[in-house]
Tab-separated table of C-alpha atoms in Angstrom:
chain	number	residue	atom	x	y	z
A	35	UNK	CA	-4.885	24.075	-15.819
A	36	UNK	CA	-6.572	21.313	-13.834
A	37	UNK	CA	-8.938	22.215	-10.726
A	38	UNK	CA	-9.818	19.012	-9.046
A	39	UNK	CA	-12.735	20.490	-7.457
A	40	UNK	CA	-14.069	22.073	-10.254
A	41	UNK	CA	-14.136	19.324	-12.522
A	42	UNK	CA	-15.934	16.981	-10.107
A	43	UNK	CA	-18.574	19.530	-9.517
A	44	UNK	CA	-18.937	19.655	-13.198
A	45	UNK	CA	-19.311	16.055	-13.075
A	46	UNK	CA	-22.208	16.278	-10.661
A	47	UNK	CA	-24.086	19.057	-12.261
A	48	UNK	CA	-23.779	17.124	-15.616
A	49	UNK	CA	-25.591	13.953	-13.680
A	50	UNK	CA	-22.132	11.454	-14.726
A	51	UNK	CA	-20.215	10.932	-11.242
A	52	UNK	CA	-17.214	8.846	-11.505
A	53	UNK	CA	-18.387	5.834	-10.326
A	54	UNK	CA	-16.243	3.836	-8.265
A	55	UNK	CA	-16.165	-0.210	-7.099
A	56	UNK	CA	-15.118	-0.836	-3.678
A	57	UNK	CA	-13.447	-4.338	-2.909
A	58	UNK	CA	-13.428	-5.230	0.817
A	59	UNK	CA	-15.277	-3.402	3.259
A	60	UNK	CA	-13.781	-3.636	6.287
A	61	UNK	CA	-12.333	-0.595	7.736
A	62	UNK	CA	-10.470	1.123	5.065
A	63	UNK	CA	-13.485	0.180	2.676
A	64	UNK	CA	-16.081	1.671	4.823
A	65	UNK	CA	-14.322	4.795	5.387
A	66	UNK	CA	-13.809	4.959	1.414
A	67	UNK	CA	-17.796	4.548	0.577
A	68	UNK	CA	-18.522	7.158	3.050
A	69	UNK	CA	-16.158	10.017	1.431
A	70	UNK	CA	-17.149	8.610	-2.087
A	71	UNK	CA	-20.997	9.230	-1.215
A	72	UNK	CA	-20.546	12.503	0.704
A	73	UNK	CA	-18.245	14.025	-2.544
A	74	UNK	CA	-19.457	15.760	-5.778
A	75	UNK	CA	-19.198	14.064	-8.275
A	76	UNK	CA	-18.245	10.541	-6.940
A	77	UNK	CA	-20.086	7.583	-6.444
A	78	UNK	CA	-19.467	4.459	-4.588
A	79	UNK	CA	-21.402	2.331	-7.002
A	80	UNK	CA	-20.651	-1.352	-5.977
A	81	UNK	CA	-19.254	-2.851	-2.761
A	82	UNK	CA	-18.505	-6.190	-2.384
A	83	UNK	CA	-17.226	-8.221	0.222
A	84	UNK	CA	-17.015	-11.565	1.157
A	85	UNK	CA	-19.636	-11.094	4.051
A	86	UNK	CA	-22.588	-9.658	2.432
A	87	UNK	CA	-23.633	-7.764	5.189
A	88	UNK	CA	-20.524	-6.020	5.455
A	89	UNK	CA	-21.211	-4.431	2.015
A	90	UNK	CA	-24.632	-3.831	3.015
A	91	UNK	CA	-23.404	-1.964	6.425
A	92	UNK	CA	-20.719	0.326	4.894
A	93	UNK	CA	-23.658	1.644	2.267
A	94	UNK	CA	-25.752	2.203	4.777
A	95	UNK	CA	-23.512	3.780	7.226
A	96	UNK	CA	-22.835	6.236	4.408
A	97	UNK	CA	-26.253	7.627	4.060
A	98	UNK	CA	-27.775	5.407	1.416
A	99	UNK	CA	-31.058	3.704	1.929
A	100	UNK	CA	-32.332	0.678	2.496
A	101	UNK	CA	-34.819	1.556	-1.070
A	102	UNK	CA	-31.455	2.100	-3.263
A	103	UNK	CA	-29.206	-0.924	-2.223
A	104	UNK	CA	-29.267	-4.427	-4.091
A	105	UNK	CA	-27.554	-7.308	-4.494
A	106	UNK	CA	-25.979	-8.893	-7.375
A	107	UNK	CA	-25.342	-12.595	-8.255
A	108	UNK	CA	-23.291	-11.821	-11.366
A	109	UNK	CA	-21.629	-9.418	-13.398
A	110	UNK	CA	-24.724	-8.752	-16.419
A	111	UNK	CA	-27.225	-8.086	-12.875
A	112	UNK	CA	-24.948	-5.899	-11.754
A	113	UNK	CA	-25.035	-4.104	-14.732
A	114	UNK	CA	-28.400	-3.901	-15.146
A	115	UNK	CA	-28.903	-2.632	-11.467
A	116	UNK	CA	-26.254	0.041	-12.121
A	117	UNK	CA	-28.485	1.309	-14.904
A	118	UNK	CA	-31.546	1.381	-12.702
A	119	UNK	CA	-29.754	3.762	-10.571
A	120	UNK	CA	-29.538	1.027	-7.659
A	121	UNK	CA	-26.042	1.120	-5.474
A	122	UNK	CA	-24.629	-2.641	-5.705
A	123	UNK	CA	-23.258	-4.686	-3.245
A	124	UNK	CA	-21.995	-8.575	-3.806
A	125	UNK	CA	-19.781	-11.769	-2.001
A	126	UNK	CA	-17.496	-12.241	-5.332
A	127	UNK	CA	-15.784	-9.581	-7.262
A	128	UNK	CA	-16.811	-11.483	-10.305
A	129	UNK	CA	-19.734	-9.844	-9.968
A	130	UNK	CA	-17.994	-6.298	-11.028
A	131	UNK	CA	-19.238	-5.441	-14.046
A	132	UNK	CA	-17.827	-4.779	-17.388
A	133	UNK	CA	-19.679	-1.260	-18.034
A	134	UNK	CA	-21.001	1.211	-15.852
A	135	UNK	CA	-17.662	1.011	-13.215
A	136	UNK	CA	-15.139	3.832	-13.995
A	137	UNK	CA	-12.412	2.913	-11.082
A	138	UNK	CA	-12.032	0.214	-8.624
A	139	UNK	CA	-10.314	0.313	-5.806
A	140	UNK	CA	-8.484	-2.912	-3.847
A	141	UNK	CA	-9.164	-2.722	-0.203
A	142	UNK	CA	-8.810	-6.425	1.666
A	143	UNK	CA	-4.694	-6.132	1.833
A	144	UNK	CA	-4.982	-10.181	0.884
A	145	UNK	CA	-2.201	-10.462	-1.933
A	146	UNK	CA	-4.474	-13.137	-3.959
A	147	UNK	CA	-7.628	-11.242	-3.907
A	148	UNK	CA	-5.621	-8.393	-5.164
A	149	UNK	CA	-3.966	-9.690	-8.010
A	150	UNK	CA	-7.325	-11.316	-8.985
A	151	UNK	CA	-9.249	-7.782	-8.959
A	152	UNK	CA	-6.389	-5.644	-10.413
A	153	UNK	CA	-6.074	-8.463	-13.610
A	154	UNK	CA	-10.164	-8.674	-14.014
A	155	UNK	CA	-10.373	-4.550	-13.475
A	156	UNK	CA	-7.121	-3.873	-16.057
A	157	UNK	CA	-8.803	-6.439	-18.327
A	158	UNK	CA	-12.313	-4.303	-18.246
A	159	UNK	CA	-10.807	-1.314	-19.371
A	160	UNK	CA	-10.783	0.006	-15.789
A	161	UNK	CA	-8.686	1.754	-13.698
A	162	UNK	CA	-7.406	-0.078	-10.557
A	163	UNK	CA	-6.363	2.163	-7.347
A	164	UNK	CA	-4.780	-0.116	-4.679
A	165	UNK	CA	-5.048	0.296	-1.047
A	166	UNK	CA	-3.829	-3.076	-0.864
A	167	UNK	CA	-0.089	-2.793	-0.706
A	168	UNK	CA	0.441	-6.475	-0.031
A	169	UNK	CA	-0.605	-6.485	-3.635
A	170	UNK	CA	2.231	-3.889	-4.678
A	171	UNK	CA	5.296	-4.969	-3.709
A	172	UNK	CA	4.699	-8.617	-5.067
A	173	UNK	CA	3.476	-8.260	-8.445
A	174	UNK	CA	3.105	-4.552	-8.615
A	175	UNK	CA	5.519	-3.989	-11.331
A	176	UNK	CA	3.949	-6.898	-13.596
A	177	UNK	CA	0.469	-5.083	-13.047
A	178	UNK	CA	1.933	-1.355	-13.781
A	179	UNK	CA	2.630	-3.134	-17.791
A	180	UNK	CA	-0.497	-4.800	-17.772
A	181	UNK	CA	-2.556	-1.169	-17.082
A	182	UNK	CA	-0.156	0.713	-19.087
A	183	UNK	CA	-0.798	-1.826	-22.553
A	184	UNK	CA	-4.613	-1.285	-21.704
A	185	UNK	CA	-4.274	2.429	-21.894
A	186	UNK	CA	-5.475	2.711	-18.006
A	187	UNK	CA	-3.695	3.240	-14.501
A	188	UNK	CA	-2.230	1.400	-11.948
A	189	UNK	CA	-1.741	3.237	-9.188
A	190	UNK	CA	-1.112	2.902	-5.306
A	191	UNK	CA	-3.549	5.288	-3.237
A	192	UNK	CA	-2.729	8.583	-1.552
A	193	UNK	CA	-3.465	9.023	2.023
A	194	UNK	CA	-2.065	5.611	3.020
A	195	UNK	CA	1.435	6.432	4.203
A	196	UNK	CA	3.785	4.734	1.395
A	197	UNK	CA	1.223	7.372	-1.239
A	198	UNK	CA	2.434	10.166	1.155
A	199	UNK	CA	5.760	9.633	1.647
A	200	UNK	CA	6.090	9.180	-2.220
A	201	UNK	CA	4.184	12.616	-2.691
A	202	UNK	CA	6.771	14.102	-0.207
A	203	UNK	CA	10.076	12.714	-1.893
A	204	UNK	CA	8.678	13.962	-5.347
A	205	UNK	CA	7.997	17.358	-4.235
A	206	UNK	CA	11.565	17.685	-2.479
A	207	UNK	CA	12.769	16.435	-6.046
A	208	UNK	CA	11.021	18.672	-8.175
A	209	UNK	CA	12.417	21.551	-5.805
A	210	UNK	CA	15.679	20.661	-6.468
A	211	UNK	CA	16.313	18.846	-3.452
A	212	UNK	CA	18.612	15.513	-2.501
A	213	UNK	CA	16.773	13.350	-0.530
A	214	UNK	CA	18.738	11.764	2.332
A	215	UNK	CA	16.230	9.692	3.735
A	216	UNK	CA	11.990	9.150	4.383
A	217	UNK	CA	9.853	7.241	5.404
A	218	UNK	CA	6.840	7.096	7.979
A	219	UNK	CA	6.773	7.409	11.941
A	220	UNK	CA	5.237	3.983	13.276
A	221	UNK	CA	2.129	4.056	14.812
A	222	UNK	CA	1.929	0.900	17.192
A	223	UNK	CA	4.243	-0.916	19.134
A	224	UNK	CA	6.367	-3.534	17.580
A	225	UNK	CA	6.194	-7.121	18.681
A	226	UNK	CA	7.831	-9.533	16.392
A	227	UNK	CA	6.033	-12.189	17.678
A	228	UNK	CA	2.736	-10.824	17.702
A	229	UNK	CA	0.019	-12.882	16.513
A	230	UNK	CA	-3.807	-12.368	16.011
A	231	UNK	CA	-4.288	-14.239	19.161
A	232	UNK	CA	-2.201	-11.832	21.412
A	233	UNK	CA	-3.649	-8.594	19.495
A	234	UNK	CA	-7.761	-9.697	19.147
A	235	UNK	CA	-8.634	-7.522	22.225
A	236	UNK	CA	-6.608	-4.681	20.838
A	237	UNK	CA	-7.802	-4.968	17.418
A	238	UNK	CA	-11.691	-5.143	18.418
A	239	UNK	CA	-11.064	-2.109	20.149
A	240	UNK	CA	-9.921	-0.471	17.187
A	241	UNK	CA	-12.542	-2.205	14.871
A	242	UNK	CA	-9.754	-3.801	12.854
A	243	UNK	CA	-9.424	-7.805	12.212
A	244	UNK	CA	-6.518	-9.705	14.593
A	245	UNK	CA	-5.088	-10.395	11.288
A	246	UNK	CA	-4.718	-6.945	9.562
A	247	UNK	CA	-3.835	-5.614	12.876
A	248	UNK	CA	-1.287	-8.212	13.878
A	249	UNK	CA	0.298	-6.849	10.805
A	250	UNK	CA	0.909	-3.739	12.213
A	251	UNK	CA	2.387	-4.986	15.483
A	252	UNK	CA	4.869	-7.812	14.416
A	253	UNK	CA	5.770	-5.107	11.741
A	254	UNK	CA	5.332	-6.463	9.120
A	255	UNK	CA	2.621	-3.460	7.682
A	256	UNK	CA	5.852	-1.027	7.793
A	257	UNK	CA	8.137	-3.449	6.142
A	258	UNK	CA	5.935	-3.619	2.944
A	259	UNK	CA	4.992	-0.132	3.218
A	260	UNK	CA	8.538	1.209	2.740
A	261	UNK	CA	9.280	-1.589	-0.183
A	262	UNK	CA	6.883	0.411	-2.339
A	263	UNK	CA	8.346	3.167	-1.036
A	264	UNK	CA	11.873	2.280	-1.929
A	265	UNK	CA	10.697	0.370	-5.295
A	266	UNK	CA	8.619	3.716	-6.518
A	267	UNK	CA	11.880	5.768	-5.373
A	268	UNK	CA	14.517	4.260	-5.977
A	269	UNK	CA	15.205	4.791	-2.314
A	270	UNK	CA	16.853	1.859	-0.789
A	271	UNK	CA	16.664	-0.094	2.842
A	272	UNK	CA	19.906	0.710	4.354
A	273	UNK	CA	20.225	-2.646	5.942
A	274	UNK	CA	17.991	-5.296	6.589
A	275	UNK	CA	14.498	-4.428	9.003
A	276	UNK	CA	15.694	-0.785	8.623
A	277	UNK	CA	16.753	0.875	11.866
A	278	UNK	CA	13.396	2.064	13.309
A	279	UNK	CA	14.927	4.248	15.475
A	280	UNK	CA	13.016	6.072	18.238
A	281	UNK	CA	13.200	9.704	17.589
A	282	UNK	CA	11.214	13.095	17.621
A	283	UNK	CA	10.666	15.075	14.751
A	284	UNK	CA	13.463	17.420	15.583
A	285	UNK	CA	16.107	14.575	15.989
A	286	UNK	CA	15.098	13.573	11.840
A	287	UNK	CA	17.876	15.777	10.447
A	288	UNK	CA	20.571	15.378	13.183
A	289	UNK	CA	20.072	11.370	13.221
A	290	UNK	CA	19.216	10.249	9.926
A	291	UNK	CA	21.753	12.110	7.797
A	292	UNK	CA	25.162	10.747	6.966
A	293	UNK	CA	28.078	9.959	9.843
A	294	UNK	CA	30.370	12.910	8.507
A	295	UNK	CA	27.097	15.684	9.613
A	296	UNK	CA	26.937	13.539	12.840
A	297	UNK	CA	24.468	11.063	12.013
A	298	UNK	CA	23.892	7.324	11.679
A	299	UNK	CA	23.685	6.385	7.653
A	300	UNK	CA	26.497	5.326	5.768
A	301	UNK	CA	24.907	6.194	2.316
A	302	UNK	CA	22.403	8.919	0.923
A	303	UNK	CA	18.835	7.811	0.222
A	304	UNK	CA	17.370	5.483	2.235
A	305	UNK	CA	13.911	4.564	3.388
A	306	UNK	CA	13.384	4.650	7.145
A	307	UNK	CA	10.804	3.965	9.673
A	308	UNK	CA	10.914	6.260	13.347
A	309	UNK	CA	8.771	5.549	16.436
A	310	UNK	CA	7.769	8.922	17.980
A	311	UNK	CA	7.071	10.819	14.874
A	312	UNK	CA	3.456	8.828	14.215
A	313	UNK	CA	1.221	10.126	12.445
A	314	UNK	CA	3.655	11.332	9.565
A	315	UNK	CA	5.550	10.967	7.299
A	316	UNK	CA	9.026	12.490	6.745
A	317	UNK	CA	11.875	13.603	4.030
A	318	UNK	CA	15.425	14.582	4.944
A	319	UNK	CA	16.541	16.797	2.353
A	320	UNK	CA	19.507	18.714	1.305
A	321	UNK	CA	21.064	21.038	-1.325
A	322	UNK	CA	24.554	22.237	-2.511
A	323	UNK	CA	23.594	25.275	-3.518
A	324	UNK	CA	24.262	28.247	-0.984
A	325	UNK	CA	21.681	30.358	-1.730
A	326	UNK	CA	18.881	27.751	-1.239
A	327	UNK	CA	20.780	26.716	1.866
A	328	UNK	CA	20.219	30.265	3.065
A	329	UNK	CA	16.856	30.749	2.141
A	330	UNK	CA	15.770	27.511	4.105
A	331	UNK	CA	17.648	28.845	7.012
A	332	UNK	CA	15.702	32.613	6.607
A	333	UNK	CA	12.753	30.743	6.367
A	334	UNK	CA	13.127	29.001	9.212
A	335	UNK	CA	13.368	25.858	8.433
A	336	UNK	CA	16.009	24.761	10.115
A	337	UNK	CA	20.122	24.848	10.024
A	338	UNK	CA	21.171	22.494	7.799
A	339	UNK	CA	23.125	21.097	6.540
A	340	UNK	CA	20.329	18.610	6.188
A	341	UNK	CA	16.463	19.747	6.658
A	342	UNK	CA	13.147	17.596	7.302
A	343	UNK	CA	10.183	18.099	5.594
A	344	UNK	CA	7.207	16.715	7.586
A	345	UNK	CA	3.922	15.699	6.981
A	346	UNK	CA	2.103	15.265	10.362
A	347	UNK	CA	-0.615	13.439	9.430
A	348	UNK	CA	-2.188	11.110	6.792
A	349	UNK	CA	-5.729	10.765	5.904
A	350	UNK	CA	-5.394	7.299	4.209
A	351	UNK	CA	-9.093	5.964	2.958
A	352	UNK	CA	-9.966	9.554	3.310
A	353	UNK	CA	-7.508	10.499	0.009
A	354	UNK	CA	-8.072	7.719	-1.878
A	355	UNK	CA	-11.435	9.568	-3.729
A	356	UNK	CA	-8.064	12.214	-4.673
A	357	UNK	CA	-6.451	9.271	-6.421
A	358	UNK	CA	-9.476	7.988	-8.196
A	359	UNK	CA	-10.505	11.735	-9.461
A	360	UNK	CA	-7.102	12.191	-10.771
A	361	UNK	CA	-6.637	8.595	-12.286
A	362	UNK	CA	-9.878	8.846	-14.160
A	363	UNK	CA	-10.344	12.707	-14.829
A	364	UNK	CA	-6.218	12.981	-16.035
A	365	UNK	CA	-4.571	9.499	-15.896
A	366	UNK	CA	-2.253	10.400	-12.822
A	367	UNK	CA	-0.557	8.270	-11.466
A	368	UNK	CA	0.331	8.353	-7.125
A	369	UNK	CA	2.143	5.877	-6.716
A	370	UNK	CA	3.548	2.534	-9.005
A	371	UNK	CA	6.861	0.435	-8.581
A	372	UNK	CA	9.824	1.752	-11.295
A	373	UNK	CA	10.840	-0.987	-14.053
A	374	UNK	CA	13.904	-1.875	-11.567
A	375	UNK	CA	13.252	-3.525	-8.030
A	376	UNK	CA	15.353	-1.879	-5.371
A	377	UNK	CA	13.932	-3.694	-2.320
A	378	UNK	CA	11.777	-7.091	-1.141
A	379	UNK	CA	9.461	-7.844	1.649
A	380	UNK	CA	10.658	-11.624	2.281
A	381	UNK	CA	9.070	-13.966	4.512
A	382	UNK	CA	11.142	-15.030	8.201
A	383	UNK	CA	9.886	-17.257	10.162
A	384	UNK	CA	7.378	-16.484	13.435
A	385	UNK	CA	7.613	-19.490	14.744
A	386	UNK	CA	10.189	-23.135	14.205
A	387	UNK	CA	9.113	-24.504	10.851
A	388	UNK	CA	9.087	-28.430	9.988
A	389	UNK	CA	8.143	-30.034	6.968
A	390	UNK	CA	4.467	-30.745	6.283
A	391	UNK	CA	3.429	-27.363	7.821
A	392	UNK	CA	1.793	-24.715	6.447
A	393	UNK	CA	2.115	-20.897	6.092
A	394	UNK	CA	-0.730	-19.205	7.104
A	395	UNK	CA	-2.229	-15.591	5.840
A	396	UNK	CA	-0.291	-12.701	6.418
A	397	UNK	CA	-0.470	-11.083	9.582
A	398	UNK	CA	-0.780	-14.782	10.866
A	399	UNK	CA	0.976	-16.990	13.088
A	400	UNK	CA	3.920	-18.746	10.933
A	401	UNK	CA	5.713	-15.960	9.292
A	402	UNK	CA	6.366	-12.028	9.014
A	403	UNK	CA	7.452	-9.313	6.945
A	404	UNK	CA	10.860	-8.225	6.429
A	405	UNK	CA	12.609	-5.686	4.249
A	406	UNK	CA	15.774	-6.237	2.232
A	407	UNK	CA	18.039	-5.516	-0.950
A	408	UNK	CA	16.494	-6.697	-4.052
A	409	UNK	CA	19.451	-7.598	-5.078
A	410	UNK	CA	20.126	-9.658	-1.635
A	411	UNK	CA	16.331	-10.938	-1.848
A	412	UNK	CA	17.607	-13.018	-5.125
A	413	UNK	CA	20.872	-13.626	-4.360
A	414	UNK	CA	19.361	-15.695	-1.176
A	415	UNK	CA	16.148	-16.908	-3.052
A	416	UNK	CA	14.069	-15.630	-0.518
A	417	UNK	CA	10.674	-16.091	-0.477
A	418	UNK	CA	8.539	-12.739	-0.958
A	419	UNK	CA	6.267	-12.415	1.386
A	420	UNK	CA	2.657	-12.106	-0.430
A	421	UNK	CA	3.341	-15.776	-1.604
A	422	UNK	CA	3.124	-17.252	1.807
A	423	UNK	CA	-0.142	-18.145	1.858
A	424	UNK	CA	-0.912	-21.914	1.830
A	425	UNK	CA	2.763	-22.822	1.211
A	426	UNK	CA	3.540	-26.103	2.029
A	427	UNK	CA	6.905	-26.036	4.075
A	428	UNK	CA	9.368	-28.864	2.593
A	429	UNK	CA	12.625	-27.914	5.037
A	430	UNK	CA	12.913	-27.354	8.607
A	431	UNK	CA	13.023	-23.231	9.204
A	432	UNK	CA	14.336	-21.590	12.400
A	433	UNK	CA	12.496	-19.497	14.283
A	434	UNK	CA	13.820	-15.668	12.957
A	435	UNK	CA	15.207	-17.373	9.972
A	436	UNK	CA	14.111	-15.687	6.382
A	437	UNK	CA	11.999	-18.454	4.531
A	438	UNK	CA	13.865	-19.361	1.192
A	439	UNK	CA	11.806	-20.632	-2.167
A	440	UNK	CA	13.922	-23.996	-1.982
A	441	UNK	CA	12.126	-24.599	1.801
A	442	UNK	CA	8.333	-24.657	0.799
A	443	UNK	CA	6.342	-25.932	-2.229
A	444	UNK	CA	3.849	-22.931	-3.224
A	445	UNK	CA	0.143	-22.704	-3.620
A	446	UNK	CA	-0.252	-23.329	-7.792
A	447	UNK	CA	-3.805	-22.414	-7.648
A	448	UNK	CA	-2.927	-18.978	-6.284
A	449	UNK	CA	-2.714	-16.279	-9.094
A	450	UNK	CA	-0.332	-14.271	-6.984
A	451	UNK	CA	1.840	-16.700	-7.515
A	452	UNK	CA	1.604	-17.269	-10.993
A	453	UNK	CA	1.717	-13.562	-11.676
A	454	UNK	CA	5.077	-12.970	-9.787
A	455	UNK	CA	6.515	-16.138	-11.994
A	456	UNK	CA	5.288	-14.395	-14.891
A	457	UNK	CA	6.995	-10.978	-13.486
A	458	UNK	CA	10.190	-12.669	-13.171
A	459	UNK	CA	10.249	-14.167	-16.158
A	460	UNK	CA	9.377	-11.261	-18.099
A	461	UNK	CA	10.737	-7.610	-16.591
A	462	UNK	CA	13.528	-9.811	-14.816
């Protein structure tokens, strides 16, 4: 029987702490070195970031001093400073070494960056935890078979709300449950036309960048967070954008249940967003069996015929050590797309598109996130989302329109792209 705890402690006492690379180190990053130094057994070992200092910062916010911090031009000094006992920091994740790393985990949510640590880390014989989602629902799957031929694990982080919601839906399941519907309660307002102009003073005050945090507003964070939801599931978007209704957590299993109990869905097992239920995540459950029925009623529960099962809270950086300990100590896995795609974050346009423009970053100022069918995403060639970046746009695109493949050229020297061509091609 495994004891989390435990075994880190063991790890401590026996002087070998899993030792952990941190990519980005902004503010999911920084959080994440500061439980991984404060945590038998763990050890954030290298940070790297694009801005040096920003490495440098989240070490020393953490605790560690000055005296034990140095920097790293390439992968052999990094391993040599690893064996000196020296925590690492770098501008280049080529500097990640081959040896002395047990897990890294993907923190910048910039699809590119992403699929270029997860392929170098998979390729090391390293485990890759991703709290870069972005990553995920483009080229997840493809990633997933890469890890699993190199005997190590992909896996999506806990704590970040797509990890919890997927924790949630498997523990209805292994109870016996049908789930209904889940998803996450939205934390900010939505603005589909936010863009890191209109947000800066908002994000500052929150110590996020405009660009991660225009994300969240034009909604665009909750679209792809529910497409690895719904690809890990099987759960499916019940129509495009979801509903998003606005809700409390005692309206979940009167509203988001089928029209014959009173509700709005026209199908069982959906993913689903909610403003008013933030921070949380939810499941809408169910069961035909009478006596379980009655024993959620005695235990207060709720009524049925439909029940929610409510998480009201996630830690996000602040689980991710739990999916590192339990990817290297066991090879658990939290969270990881299934072999058949069930939904799509495509690109739509933020603002009128003519040819010879660009698409910008996401979280930018010329397109957004939006949720659909798999099966629709093909049928309409629609451009996934995490291959917007420095597309050149060959067609004119409506404002609110969804961006198709045939209306840009793509970026060739971006490996995101050439790893979802790849993904295609092979696993279909």
């Amino acid at each position: 029987m495994s004891n989390l705890a435990r075994d880190l402690e063991q790890r401590e006492q026996l002087g070998n702490p899993i030792s952990v690379g941190v990519i980005g180190a902004g503010q999911m990053g920084s959080g994440l070195v500061a439980s991984l130094e404060i945590i038998a057994g763990m050890k954030p070992s290298i940070v790297v970031d694009a801005k040096l200092e920003n490495a440098e910062r989240a070490l020393r916010n953490a605790g560690v001093s000055g005296d034990s911090i140095a920097s790293a031009k390439n992968s052999a000094a990094a391993e040599d400073l690893l064996a000196q006992g020296f925590h690492v920091i770098g501008d280049n994740i080529d500097i990640l070494p081959n040896t002395g790393i047990d897990a890294v985990v993907e923190a910048t949510g910039v699809p590119d960056v992403g699929a270029r640590a997860a392929l170098q880390t998979i390729g090391r014989g390293q485990h890759i935890i991703m709290l870069n989602v972005e990553t995920d629902v483009t080229i997840g799957r493809i990633l997933k078979q890469l890890a699993r031929q190199a005997g190590v694990v992909y896996s999506v982080s806990a704590g970040d709300e797509p990890g919890a919601t997927v924790e949630l839906v498997e523990f209805a399941r292994t109870l016996g449950f049908s789930v209904i519907a889940a998803g996450k309660g939205k934390n900010n307002s939505l603005d589909f036309n936010a863009t890191p102009d209109t947000v800066r003073e908002e994000a500052a005050l929150k110590g996020a960048s405009p660009h991660m945090f225009c994300s969240f507003v034009d909604g665009t964070k909750t679209m792809v967070e529910m497409t690895a939801v719904a690809n890990a599931t099987g759960l499916v978007p019940e129509q495009p954008g979801m509903r998003g209704m606005h809700l409390t957590v005692a309206d979940l299993a009167k509203t988001l249940v089928p029209t014959e109990w009173g509700g709005v869905l026209t199908r069982r097992g959906v993913v689903d967003y909610v403003h008013g239920v933030a921070p949380g995540v939810f499941a809408i459950v169910t069961s035909d069996n009478e006596v379980v029925r009655d024993d959620l009623k005695y235990l207060k529960v709720g009524d049925g015929p439909a029940w929610t099962l409510f998480r009201p809270y996630h830690l996000a950086n602040l689980e991710t050590p739990h999916t590192i300990a339990k990817a290297v100590l066991y090879g658990d896995v939290c969270l990881a797309p299934g072999d058949t795609p069930v939904a799509e974050t495509v690109a739509v346009a933020k603002t009128d598109l003519h040819p010879g423009d660009r698409l910008d970053e996401i979280g930018g100022y010329t397109a957004r996130g939006y949720i659909v069918g798999a099966a629709q995403a093909r049928a309409q060639r629609a451009l996934p989302l995490g291959l917007v970046q420095n597309a050149l746009v060959k067609g004119s695109v409506a404002k609110g329109e969804i961006i198709k493949y045939d209306d840009v050229e793509l970026w060739d020297d971006s490996l995101v792209v050439t790893l979802r061509r790849l993904q295609d091609q092979w696993l279909g």
